[in-house]
């Protein structure tokens, strides 16, 4: 399994790809951060890998 994350450009909070994929668009969970994070913010290669191996990322 590969760990895929995205770092908020405003506050530095790290969000996992499965959180981004589940919500597609979400407010950054960082304290007092209003930045909007999107699954599409992940590089294409990471999005594709995640979607092809989604069963590995289910809890």
PDB file of C-alpha atoms in Angstrom:
ATOM      1  CA  UNK A   1       0.000   0.000   0.000  1.00  0.00           C
ATOM      2  CA  UNK A   2       1.149   3.505  -0.816  1.00  0.00           C
ATOM      3  CA  UNK A   3       0.399   6.403   1.514  1.00  0.00           C
ATOM      4  CA  UNK A   4      -1.171   9.229  -0.473  1.00  0.00           C
ATOM      5  CA  UNK A   5      -1.715  12.592   1.202  1.00  0.00           C
ATOM      6  CA  UNK A   6      -2.257  16.223   0.324  1.00  0.00           C
ATOM      7  CA  UNK A   7      -0.911  19.162   2.326  1.00  0.00           C
ATOM      8  CA  UNK A   8      -3.049  22.280   2.667  1.00  0.00           C
ATOM      9  CA  UNK A   9      -1.262  25.157   0.970  1.00  0.00           C
ATOM     10  CA  UNK A  10      -2.580  27.638   3.559  1.00  0.00           C
ATOM     11  CA  UNK A  11      -1.941  25.965   6.919  1.00  0.00           C
ATOM     12  CA  UNK A  12       0.071  22.806   6.222  1.00  0.00           C
ATOM     13  CA  UNK A  13      -2.531  20.342   7.520  1.00  0.00           C
ATOM     14  CA  UNK A  14      -2.078  16.909   5.955  1.00  0.00           C
ATOM     15  CA  UNK A  15      -5.202  15.152   4.624  1.00  0.00           C
ATOM     16  CA  UNK A  16      -5.321  11.564   3.365  1.00  0.00           C
ATOM     17  CA  UNK A  17      -6.420  10.698  -0.151  1.00  0.00           C
ATOM     18  CA  UNK A  18      -9.313   8.569   1.119  1.00  0.00           C
ATOM     19  CA  UNK A  19     -10.721  11.581   2.987  1.00  0.00           C
ATOM     20  CA  UNK A  20     -10.444  13.711  -0.134  1.00  0.00           C
ATOM     21  CA  UNK A  21     -11.946  11.010  -2.350  1.00  0.00           C
ATOM     22  CA  UNK A  22     -14.829  10.414   0.042  1.00  0.00           C
ATOM     23  CA  UNK A  23     -15.758  14.081   0.127  1.00  0.00           C
ATOM     24  CA  UNK A  24     -14.346  15.236  -3.241  1.00  0.00           C
ATOM     25  CA  UNK A  25     -14.542  18.841  -1.969  1.00  0.00           C
ATOM     26  CA  UNK A  26     -14.049  19.689   1.692  1.00  0.00           C
ATOM     27  CA  UNK A  27     -13.071  22.531   3.972  1.00  0.00           C
ATOM     28  CA  UNK A  28      -9.584  22.041   5.348  1.00  0.00           C
ATOM     29  CA  UNK A  29      -9.793  20.432   8.803  1.00  0.00           C
ATOM     30  CA  UNK A  30      -6.970  22.677  10.035  1.00  0.00           C
ATOM     31  CA  UNK A  31      -7.740  24.949  12.958  1.00  0.00           C
ATOM     32  CA  UNK A  32      -9.075  28.325  11.730  1.00  0.00           C
ATOM     33  CA  UNK A  33      -8.294  27.414   8.093  1.00  0.00           C
ATOM     34  CA  UNK A  34     -10.935  28.215   5.484  1.00  0.00           C
ATOM     35  CA  UNK A  35      -9.081  26.712   2.505  1.00  0.00           C
ATOM     36  CA  UNK A  36     -11.071  24.325   0.309  1.00  0.00           C
ATOM     37  CA  UNK A  37      -9.399  21.013  -0.571  1.00  0.00           C
ATOM     38  CA  UNK A  38     -10.364  18.879  -3.552  1.00  0.00           C
ATOM     39  CA  UNK A  39      -9.586  15.337  -4.654  1.00  0.00           C
ATOM     40  CA  UNK A  40      -8.573  16.946  -7.956  1.00  0.00           C
ATOM     41  CA  UNK A  41      -5.754  18.753  -6.076  1.00  0.00           C
ATOM     42  CA  UNK A  42      -3.869  15.452  -5.907  1.00  0.00           C
ATOM     43  CA  UNK A  43      -1.514  14.769  -8.810  1.00  0.00           C
ATOM     44  CA  UNK A  44      -3.146  12.725 -11.598  1.00  0.00           C
ATOM     45  CA  UNK A  45      -0.872   9.738 -10.938  1.00  0.00           C
ATOM     46  CA  UNK A  46      -1.872   9.631  -7.247  1.00  0.00           C
ATOM     47  CA  UNK A  47      -5.600   9.968  -8.053  1.00  0.00           C
ATOM     48  CA  UNK A  48      -5.394   7.177 -10.608  1.00  0.00           C
ATOM     49  CA  UNK A  49      -3.431   4.870  -8.285  1.00  0.00           C
ATOM     50  CA  UNK A  50      -5.873   5.499  -5.448  1.00  0.00           C
ATOM     51  CA  UNK A  51      -8.943   4.803  -7.587  1.00  0.00           C
ATOM     52  CA  UNK A  52      -7.413   1.624  -9.025  1.00  0.00           C
ATOM     53  CA  UNK A  53      -6.581   0.330  -5.532  1.00  0.00           C
ATOM     54  CA  UNK A  54      -9.398   1.817  -3.458  1.00  0.00           C
ATOM     55  CA  UNK A  55     -10.005  -1.505  -1.657  1.00  0.00           C
ATOM     56  CA  UNK A  56      -6.577  -1.185  -0.011  1.00  0.00           C
ATOM     57  CA  UNK A  57      -7.591   2.117   1.591  1.00  0.00           C
ATOM     58  CA  UNK A  58     -10.892   1.033   3.135  1.00  0.00           C
ATOM     59  CA  UNK A  59     -11.008   0.685   6.892  1.00  0.00           C
TER      60      UNK A  59
END
